[in-house]
Coordinates of C-alpha atoms in Angstrom, one line a residue:
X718 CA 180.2 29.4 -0.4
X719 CA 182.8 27.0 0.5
X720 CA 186.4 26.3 -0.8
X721 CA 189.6 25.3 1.0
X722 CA 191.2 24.5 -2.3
X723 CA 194.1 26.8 -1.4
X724 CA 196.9 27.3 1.1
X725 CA 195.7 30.9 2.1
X726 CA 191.9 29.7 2.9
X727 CA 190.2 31.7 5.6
X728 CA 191.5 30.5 9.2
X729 CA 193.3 27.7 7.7
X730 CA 189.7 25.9 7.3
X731 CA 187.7 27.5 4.2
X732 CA 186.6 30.9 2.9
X733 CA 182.7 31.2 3.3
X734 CA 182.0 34.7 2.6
X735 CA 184.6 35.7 0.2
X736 CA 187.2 34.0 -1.1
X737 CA 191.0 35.3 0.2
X738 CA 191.9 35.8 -3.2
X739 CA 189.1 38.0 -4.0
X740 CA 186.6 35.1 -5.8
X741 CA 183.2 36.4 -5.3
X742 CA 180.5 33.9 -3.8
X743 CA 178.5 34.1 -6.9
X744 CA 181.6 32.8 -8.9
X745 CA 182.8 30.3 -6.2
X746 CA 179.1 28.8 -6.7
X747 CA 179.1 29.2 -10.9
X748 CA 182.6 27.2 -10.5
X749 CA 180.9 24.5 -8.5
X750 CA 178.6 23.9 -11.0
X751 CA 181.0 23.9 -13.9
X752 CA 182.7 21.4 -12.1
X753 CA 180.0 19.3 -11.5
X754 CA 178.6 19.7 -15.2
X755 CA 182.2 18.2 -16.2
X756 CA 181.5 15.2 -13.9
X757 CA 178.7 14.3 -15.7
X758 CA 180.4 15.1 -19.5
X759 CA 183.2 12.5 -17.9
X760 CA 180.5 10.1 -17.2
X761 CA 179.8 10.2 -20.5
X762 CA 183.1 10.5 -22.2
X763 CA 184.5 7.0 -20.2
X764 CA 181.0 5.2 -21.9
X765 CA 183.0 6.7 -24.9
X766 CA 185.9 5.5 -24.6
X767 CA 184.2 1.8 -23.9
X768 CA 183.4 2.1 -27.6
X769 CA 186.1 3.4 -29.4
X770 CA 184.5 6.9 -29.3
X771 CA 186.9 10.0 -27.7
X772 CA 186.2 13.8 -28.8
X773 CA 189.3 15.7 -29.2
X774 CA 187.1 18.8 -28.9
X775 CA 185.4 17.4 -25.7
X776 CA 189.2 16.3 -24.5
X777 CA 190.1 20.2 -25.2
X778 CA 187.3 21.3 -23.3
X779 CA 187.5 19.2 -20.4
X780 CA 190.9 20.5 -19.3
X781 CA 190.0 24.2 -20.2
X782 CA 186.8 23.9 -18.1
X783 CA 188.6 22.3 -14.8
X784 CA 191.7 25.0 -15.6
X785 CA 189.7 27.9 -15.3
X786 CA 188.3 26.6 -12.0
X787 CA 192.5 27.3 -10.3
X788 CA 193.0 29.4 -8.0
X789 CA 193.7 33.4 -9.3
X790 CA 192.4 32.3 -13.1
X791 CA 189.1 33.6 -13.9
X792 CA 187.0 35.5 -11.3
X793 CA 184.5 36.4 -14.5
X794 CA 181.0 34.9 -13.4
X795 CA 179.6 35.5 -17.3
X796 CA 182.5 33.3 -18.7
X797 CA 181.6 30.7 -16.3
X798 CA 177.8 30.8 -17.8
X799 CA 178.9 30.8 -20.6
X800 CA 181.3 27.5 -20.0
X801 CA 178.5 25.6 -18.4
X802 CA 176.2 25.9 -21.3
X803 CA 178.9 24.9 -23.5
X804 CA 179.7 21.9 -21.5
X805 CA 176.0 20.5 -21.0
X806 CA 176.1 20.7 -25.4
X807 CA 179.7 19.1 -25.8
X808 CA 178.0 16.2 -23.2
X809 CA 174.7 15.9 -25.7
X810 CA 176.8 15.7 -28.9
X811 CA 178.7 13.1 -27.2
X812 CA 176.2 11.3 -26.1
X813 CA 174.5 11.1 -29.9
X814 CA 177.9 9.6 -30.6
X815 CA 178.4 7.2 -28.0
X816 CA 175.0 6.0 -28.7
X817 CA 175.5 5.6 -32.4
X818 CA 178.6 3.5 -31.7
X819 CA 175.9 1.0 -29.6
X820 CA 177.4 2.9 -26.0
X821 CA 174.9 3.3 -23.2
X822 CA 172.4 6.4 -23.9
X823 CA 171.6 7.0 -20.0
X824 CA 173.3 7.2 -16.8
X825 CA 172.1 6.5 -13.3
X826 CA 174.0 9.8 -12.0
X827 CA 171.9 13.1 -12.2
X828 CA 175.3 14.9 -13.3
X829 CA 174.9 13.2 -16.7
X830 CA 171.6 14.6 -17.3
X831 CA 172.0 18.4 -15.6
X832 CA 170.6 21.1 -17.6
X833 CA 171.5 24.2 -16.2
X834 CA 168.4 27.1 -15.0
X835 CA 167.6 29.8 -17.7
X836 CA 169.5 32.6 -15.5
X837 CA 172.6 33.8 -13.8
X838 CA 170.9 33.6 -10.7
X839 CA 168.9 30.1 -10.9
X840 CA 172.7 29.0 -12.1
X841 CA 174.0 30.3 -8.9
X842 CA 171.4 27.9 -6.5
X843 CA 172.0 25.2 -8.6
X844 CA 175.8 25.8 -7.6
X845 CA 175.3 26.2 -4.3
X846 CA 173.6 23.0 -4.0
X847 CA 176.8 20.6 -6.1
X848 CA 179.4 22.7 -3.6
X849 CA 182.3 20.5 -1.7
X850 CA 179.9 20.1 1.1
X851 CA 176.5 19.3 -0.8
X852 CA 176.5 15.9 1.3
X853 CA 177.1 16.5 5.0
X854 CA 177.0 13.0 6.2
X855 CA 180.2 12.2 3.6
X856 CA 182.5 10.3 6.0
X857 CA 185.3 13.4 6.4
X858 CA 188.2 11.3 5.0
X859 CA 186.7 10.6 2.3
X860 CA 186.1 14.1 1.5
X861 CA 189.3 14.5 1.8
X862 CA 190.5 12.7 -0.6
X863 CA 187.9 12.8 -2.9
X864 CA 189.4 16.7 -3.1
X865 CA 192.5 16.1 -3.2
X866 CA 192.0 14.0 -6.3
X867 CA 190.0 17.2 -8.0
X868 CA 192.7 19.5 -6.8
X869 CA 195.0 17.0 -8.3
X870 CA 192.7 16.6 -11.8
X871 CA 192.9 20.6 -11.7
X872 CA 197.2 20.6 -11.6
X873 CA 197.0 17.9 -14.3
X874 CA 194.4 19.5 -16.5
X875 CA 196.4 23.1 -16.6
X876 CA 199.8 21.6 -17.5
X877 CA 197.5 19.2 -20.5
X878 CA 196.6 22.2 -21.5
X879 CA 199.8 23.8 -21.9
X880 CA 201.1 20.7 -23.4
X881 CA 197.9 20.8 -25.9
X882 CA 198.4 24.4 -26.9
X883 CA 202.0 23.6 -28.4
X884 CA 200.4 20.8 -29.9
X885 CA 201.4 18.0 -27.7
X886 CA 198.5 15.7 -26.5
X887 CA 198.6 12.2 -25.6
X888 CA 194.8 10.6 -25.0
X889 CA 195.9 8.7 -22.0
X890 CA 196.1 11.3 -20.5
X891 CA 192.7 13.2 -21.5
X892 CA 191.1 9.3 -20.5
X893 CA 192.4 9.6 -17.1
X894 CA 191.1 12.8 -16.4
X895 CA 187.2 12.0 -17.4
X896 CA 187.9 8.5 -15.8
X897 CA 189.1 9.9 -12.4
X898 CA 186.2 12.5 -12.6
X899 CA 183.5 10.6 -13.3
X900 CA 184.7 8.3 -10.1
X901 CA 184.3 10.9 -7.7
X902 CA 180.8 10.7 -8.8
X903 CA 180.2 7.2 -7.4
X904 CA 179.3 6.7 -3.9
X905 CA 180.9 2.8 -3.7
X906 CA 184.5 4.3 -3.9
X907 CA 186.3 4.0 -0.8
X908 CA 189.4 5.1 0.7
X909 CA 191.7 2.4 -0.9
X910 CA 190.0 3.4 -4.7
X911 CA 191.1 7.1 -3.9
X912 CA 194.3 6.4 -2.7
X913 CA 195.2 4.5 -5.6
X914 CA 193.7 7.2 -7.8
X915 CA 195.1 10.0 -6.6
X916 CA 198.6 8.3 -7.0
X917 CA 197.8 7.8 -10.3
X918 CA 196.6 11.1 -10.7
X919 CA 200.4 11.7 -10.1
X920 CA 201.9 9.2 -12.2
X921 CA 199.9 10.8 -15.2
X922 CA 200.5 14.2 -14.5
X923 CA 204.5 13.1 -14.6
X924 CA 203.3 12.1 -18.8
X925 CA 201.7 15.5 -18.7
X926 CA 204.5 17.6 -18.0
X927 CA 206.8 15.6 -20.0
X928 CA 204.5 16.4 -22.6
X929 CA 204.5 20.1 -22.1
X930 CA 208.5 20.0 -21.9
X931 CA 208.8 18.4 -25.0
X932 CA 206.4 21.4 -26.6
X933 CA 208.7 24.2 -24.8
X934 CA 211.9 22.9 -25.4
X935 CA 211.0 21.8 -28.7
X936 CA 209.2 24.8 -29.7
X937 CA 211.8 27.5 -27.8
X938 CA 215.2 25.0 -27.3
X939 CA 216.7 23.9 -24.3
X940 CA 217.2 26.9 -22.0
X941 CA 220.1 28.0 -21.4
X942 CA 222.3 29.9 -18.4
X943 CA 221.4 33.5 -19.1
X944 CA 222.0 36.7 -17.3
X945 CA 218.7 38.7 -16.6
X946 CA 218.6 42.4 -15.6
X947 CA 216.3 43.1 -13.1
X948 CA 216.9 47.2 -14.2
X949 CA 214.7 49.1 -16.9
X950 CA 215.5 50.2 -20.2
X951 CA 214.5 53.4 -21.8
X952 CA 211.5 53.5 -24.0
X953 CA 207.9 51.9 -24.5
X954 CA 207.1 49.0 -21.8
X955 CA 204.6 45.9 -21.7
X956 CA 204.7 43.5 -19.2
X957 CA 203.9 39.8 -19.4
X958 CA 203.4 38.0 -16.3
X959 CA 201.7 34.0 -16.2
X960 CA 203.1 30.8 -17.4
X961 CA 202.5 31.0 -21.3
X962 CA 205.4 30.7 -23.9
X963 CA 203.3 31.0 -26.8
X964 CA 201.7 34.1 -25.7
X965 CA 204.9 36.2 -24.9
X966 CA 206.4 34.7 -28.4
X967 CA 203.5 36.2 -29.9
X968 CA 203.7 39.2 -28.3
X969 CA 207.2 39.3 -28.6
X970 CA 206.9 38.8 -32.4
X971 CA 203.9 41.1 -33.1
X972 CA 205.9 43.8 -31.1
X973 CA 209.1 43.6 -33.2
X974 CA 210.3 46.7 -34.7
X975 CA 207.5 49.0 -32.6
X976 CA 210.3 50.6 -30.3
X977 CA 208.8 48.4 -27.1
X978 CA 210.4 46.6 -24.6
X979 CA 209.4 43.5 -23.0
X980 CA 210.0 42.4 -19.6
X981 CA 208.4 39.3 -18.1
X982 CA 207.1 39.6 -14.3
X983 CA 206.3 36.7 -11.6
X984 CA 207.1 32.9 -13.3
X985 CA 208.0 34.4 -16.9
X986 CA 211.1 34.9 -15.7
X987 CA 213.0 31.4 -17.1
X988 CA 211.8 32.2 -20.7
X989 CA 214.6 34.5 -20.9
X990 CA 216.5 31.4 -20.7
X991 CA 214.9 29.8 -24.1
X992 CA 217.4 30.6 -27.2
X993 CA 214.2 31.3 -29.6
X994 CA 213.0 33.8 -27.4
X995 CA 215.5 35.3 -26.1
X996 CA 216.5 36.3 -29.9
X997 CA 214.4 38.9 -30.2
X998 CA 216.7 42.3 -29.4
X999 CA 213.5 44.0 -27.6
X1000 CA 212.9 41.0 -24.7
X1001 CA 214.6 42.9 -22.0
X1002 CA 214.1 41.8 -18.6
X1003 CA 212.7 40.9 -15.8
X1004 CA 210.2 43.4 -13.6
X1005 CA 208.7 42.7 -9.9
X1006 CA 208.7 39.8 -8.3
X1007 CA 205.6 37.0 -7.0
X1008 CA 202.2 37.1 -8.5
X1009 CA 201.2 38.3 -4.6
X1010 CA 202.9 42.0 -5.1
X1011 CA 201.5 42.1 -8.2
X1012 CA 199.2 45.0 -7.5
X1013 CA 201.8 47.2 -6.1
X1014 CA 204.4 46.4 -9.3
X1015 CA 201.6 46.7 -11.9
X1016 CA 200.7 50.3 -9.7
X1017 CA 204.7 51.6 -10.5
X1018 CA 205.2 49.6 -13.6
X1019 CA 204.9 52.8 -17.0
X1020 CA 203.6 50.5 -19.6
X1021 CA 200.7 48.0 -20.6
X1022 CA 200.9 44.7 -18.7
X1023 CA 199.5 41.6 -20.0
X1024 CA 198.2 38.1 -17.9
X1025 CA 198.9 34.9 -19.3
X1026 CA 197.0 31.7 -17.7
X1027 CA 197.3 32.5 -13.9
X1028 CA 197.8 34.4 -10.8
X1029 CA 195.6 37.8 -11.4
X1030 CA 194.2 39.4 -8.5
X1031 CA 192.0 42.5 -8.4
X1032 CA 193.4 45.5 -10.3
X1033 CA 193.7 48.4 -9.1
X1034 CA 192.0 51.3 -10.2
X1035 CA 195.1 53.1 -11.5
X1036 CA 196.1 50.2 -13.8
X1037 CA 192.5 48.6 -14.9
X1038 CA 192.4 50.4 -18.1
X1039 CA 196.2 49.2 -19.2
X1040 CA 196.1 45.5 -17.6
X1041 CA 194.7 43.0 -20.5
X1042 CA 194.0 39.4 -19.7
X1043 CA 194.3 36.4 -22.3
X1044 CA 193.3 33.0 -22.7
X1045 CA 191.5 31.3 -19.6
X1046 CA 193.0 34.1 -17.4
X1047 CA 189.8 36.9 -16.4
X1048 CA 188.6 39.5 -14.8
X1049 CA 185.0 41.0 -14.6
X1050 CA 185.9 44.7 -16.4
X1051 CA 189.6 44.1 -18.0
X1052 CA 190.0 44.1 -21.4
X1053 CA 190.4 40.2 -22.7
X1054 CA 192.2 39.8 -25.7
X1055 CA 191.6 36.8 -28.1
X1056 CA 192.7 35.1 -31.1
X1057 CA 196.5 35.8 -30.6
X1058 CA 196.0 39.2 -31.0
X1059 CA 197.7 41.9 -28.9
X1060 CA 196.9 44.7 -30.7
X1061 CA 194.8 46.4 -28.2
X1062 CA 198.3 45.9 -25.6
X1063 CA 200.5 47.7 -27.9
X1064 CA 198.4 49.9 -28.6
X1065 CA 198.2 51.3 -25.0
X1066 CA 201.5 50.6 -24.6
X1067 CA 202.3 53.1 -27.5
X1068 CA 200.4 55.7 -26.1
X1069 CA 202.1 55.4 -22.8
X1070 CA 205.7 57.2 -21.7
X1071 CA 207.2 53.9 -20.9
X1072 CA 210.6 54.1 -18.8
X1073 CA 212.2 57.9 -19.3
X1074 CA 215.5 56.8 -18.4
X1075 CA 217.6 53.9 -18.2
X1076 CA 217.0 52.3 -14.4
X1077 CA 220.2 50.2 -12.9
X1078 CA 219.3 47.4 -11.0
X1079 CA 220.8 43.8 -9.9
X1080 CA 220.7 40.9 -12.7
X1081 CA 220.0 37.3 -12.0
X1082 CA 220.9 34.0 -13.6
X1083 CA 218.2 31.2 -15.4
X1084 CA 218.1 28.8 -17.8
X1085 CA 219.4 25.5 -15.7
X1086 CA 217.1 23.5 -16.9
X1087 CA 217.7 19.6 -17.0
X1088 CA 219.7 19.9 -20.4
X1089 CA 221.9 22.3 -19.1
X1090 CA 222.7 21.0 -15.6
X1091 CA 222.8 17.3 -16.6
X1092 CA 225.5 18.8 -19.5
X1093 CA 228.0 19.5 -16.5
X1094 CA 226.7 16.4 -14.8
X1095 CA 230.0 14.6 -14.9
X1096 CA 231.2 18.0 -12.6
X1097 CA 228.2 17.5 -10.1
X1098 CA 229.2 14.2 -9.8
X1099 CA 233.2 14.6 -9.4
X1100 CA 232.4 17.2 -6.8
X1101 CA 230.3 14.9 -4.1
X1102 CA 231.9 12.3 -4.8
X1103 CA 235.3 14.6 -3.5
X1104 CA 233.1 16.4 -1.2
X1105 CA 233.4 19.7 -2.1
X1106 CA 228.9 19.5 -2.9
X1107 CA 227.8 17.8 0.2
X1108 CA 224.0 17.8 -0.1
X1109 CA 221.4 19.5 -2.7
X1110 CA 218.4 21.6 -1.5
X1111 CA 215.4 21.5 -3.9
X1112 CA 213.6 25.0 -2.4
X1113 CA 211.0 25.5 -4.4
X1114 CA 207.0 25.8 -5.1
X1115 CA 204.3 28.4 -5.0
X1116 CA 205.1 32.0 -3.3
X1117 CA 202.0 33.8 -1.1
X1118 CA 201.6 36.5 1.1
X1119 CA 200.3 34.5 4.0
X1120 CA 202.9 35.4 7.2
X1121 CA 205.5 32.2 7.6
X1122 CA 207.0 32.1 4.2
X1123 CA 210.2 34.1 5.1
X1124 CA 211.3 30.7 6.0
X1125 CA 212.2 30.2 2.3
X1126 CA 214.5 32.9 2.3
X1127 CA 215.9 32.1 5.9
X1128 CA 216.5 28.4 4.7
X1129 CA 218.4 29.3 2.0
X1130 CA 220.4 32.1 3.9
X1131 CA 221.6 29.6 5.9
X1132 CA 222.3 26.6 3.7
X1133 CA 226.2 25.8 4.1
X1134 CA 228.9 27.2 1.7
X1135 CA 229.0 23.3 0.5
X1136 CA 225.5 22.9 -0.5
X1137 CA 223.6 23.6 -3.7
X1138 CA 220.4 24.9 -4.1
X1139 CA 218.1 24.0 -6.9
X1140 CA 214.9 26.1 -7.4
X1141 CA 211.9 26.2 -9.4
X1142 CA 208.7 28.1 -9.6
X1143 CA 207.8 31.6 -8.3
X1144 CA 208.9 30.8 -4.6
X1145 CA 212.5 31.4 -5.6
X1146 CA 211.2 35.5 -5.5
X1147 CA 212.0 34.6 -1.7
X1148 CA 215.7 34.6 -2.6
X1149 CA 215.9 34.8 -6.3
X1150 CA 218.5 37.6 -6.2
X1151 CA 220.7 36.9 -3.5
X1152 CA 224.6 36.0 -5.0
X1153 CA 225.4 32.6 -3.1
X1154 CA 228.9 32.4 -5.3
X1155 CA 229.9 28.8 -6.7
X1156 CA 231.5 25.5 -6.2
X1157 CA 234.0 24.8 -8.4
X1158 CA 232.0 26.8 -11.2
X1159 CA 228.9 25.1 -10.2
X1160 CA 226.7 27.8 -9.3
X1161 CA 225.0 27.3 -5.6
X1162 CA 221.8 28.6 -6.8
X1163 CA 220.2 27.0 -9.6
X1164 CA 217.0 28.4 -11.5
X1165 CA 215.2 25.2 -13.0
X1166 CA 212.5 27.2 -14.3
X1167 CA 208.6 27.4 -13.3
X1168 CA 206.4 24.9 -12.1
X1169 CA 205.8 24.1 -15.5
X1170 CA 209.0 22.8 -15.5
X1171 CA 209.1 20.2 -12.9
X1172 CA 209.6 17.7 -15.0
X1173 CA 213.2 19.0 -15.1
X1174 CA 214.1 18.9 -11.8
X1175 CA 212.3 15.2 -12.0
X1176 CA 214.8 14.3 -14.7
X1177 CA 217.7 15.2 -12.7
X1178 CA 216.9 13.6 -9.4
X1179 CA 216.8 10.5 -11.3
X1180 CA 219.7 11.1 -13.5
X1181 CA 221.9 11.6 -10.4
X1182 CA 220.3 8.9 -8.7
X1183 CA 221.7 6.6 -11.9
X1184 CA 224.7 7.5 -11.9
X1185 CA 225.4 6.8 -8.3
X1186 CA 223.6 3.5 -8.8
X1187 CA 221.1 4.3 -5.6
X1188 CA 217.4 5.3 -5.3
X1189 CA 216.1 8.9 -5.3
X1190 CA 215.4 8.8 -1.7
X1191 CA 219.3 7.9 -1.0
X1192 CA 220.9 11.0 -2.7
X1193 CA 221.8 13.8 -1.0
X1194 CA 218.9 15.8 -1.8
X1195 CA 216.4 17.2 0.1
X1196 CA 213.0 19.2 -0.9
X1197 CA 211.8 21.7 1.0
X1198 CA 208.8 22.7 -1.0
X1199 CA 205.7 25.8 -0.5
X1200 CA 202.4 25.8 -2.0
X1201 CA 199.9 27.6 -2.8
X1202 CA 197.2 25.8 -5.1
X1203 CA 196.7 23.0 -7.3
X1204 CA 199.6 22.9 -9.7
X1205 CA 201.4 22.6 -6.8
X1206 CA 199.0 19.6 -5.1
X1207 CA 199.7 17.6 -8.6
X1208 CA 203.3 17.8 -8.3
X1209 CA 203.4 16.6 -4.5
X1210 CA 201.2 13.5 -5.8
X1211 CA 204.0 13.2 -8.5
X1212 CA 206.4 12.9 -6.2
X1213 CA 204.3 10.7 -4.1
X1214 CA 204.1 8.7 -6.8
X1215 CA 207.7 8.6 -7.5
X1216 CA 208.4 7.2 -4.1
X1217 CA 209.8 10.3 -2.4
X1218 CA 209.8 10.6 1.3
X1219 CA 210.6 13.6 3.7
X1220 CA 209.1 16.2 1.8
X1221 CA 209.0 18.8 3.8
X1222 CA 205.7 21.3 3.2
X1223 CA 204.3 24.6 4.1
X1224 CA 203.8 27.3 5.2
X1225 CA 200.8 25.5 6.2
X1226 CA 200.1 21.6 5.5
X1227 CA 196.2 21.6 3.4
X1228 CA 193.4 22.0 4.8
X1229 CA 191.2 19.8 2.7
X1230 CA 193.1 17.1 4.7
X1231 CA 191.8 15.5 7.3
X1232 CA 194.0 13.9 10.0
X1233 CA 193.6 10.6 8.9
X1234 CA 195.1 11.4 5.7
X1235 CA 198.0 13.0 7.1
X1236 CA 198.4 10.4 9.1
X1237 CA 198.9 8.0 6.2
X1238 CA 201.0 10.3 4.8
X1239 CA 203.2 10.8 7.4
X1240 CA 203.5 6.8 7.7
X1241 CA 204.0 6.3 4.3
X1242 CA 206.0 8.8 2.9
X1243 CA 207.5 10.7 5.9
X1244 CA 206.0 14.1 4.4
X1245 CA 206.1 16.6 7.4
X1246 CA 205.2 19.8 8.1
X1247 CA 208.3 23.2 7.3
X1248 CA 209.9 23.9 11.2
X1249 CA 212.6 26.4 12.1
X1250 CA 215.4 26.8 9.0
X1251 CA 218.1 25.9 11.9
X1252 CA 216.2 23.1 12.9
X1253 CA 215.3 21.2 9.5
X1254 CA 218.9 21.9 8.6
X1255 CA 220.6 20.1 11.6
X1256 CA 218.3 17.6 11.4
X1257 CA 218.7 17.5 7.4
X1258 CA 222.4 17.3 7.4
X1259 CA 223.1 16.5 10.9

């Protein structure tokens, strides 16, 4: 075993016995494989495309497959058979069609041709001999950005296939993916080729989310500022955590007049803030925190809890039999739930005491999503340009438990009374609660929404860079950005893309990148590693 595809890797270099996040070997292998069975389905899929033939199923697929590979999605070994053999028949189907439409019928690459071993176990070796290290002559920068292009590809596929399950697809997108894929397949690309790729791999994922904002907003509305409790109502409880709009709407509707209270956990949060969800009179509030406390806020939480696309760890015993996954998101032993159906949720959730009492707690504000913070842009505006907002923080990204990210909360402690802070994702659970007051009845603490939502906090960048007639990089905005896996890596190479320089990073900068490739980083774009929050401050704002 071998994967440094996260921020919390082993020693900062790679797990090799276990991963941190609790993937077993045997899985960490099975994903390898997967991953090199979709290589060879891309390989196929670009001869495709060379003759007008592209498979919306095989397009589906391609982005489920990678997705499932993220960090804290499936730890299910079984599913992962069961994906490998699907993939090797969506590649032979397409190659009958590529090959009717007078494409090439054979490939010089093995991957096009793999036909996985008749067991579990044979499927394992094979894995073990695709892993990121299969070649240990590869020159080291190159395998450094040959990963950071699949880490990339795995961002970009998950928010496709968000976009895809509200029904919005575009098939430049889907010929990117197998395009970029099948080139990390060929020996002859160099360092220049991956550069440019993994740029790209930025500039599409930019069409992705817009895609996927178009579904939510279009499905849900805009969002819109909304107060949240963070207390407990009386009654029946479930508990939705993950990304997924459609599944809590589901829920939400299947739920409706069953005397059950939802409350979103970890990045479900902002959904409070969209007008056709929070309609329903039983979508409560907001319970717990980061995906990373999970296990301790699952343990306390009285009700059935359900996990939407990512960020599962390892049950605990106390909660295994009343924690349901869905979609891509699994577990070996948890209940998965398909077809849109929660039935087996509420269910438990009915036979559970819920919340005996009404619980008082803090509330917290969401919904300032591009719609409703460029609606009060012409305030933004009058306020620097009278002074009274002298800079924008955009403190936002991927929470962890890996020592170093109090930082976050430190930063924003200490951000001037003059300052506002924009956030998005689930490291705002740093600070998410703490009352920074206002500036002229501009908050000073924004919620944008969840990573999902970059493409908001894109759109305003570049709105307020319009109307002061300069460049992103000469506002007074600066990011200060955490990660923690490859959503995160997609949206850096977004912004790389974009042009944006002094990103600052951390906890920790990747360690699937080599020194070289920092270095061009650093040269190119200024990115630099997080210091002290008194430090990047001064040397911030001067």
């Amino acid at each position: 075993m071998f994967c440094f595809q996260c921020e919390q890797t082993a020693k900062g270099e790679g797990c090799t016995k276990i991963g941190v996040c609790g993937k077993q070997p045997e899985t960490a292998a099975l994903q390898d494989l997967l991953i090199h069975a979709v290589k060879g389905l891309s390989l196929v899929a670009v001869e495709g495309r060379k003759v007008g033939v592209s498979d919306d199923a095989v397009n589906r697929f391609t982005c489920e497959a990678i997705f499932s590979t993220l960090t804290n999605v499936d730890f299910d070994s079984e599913r992962f058979v069961t994906l490998i053999r699907d993939c090797v028949a969506h590649r032979e189907a397409l190659k009958k069609k590529v090959a009717a439409a007078g494409g090439a019928a054979s490939f010089s690459d093995a991957a096009a041709d793999f036909t996985p071993a008749g067991t579990t176990a044979e499927m394992i070796a094979e894995g073990e001999k695709v892993g990121i290290k299969a070649d240990p002559d590869m020159n080291p920068d190159l395998l450094s950005l040959r990963e950071l292009l699949v880490y990339g590809l795995k961002g970009l596929a998950a928010y496709a296939d968000h976009a895809a399950i509200l029904g919005q697809q575009d098939e430049a997108v889907f010929a990117f993916i197998h395009e970029a894929m099948a080139a990390t397949l060929n020996k002859s690309v160099g360092v220049d080729e991956y550069v440019g790729l993994a740029l790209k791999c930025g500039e599409v994922n930019i069409r992705a989310m817009e895609l996927l904002d178009a579904g939510n907003t279009g499905t849900y509305g805009h969002p819109v500022p909304t107060k949240v409790p963070l207390g407990a109502r009386k009654g029946k409880a479930i508990l939705i955590s993950g990304h997924d709009l459609k599944d809590l709407d589901t829920l939400l509707k299947q739920t409706a007049g069953k005397g059950i209270n939802i409350y979103t956990h970890g990045e479900m949060l902002p959904c409070h803030g969209y007008p056709e969800l929070k309609k329903h009179p039983h979508f409560y509030g907001h319970y717990g925190t980061a995906w990373q406390n999970q296990a301790r806020e699952f343990d306390a939480f009285p009700g059935a809890i359900l996990m939407t696309t990512n960020c599962i760890q390892k049950p605990r015993e106390s909660y295994n039999d009343r924690i349901f996954t869905t979609g891509l998101v699994g577990w070996p032993g948890v209940t998965h739930v398909t077809n849109d159906d929660f039935t087996p949720v509420i269910e438990k959730a009915l036979a559970m005491d819920g919340f005996t009492e009404d619980v008082e707690g803090k509330s917290v504000m969401v919904g300032f999503g591009r719609n409703a913070v460029l609606g009060v842009a012409p305030q933004v505006i009058e306020a620097v340009k009278n002074k009274a907002i002298r800079h924008f923080f955009l403190v936002g990204g991927c929470d962890g438990a890996k020592p170093g990210r109090n930082y976050y909360t430190e930063f924003v402690e200490k951000v001037p009374e003059d300052c506002v802070v924009l956030t998005l994702a689930c490291g705002k659970f740093r600070f998410f609660d703490k009352d920074l007051g206002n500036i002229g009845g501009i908050p000073r603490l924004l919620d944008v929404g969840q990573c999902n939502d970059a493409y908001s906090a894109v759109r305003i960048a570049q709105a307020l860079a319009d109307a002061f007639g300069v460049g992103v990089n000469d506002l007074p905005l600066s990011m200060i950005l955490s990660w923690y896996e490859q959503k995160a890596c997609v949206i850096l190479l977004s912004l790389l893309h974009l042009g944006i320089k002094d990103i600052r990073l951390g906890p920790s900068l990747p360690a699937f990148i080599s020194p070289n490739v920092l270095n061009v980083l650093v040269e190119n774009f200024n990115i630099m590693p997080i210091g002290t929050p008194e430090g990047d401050l001064k040397a911030i704002l001067g």
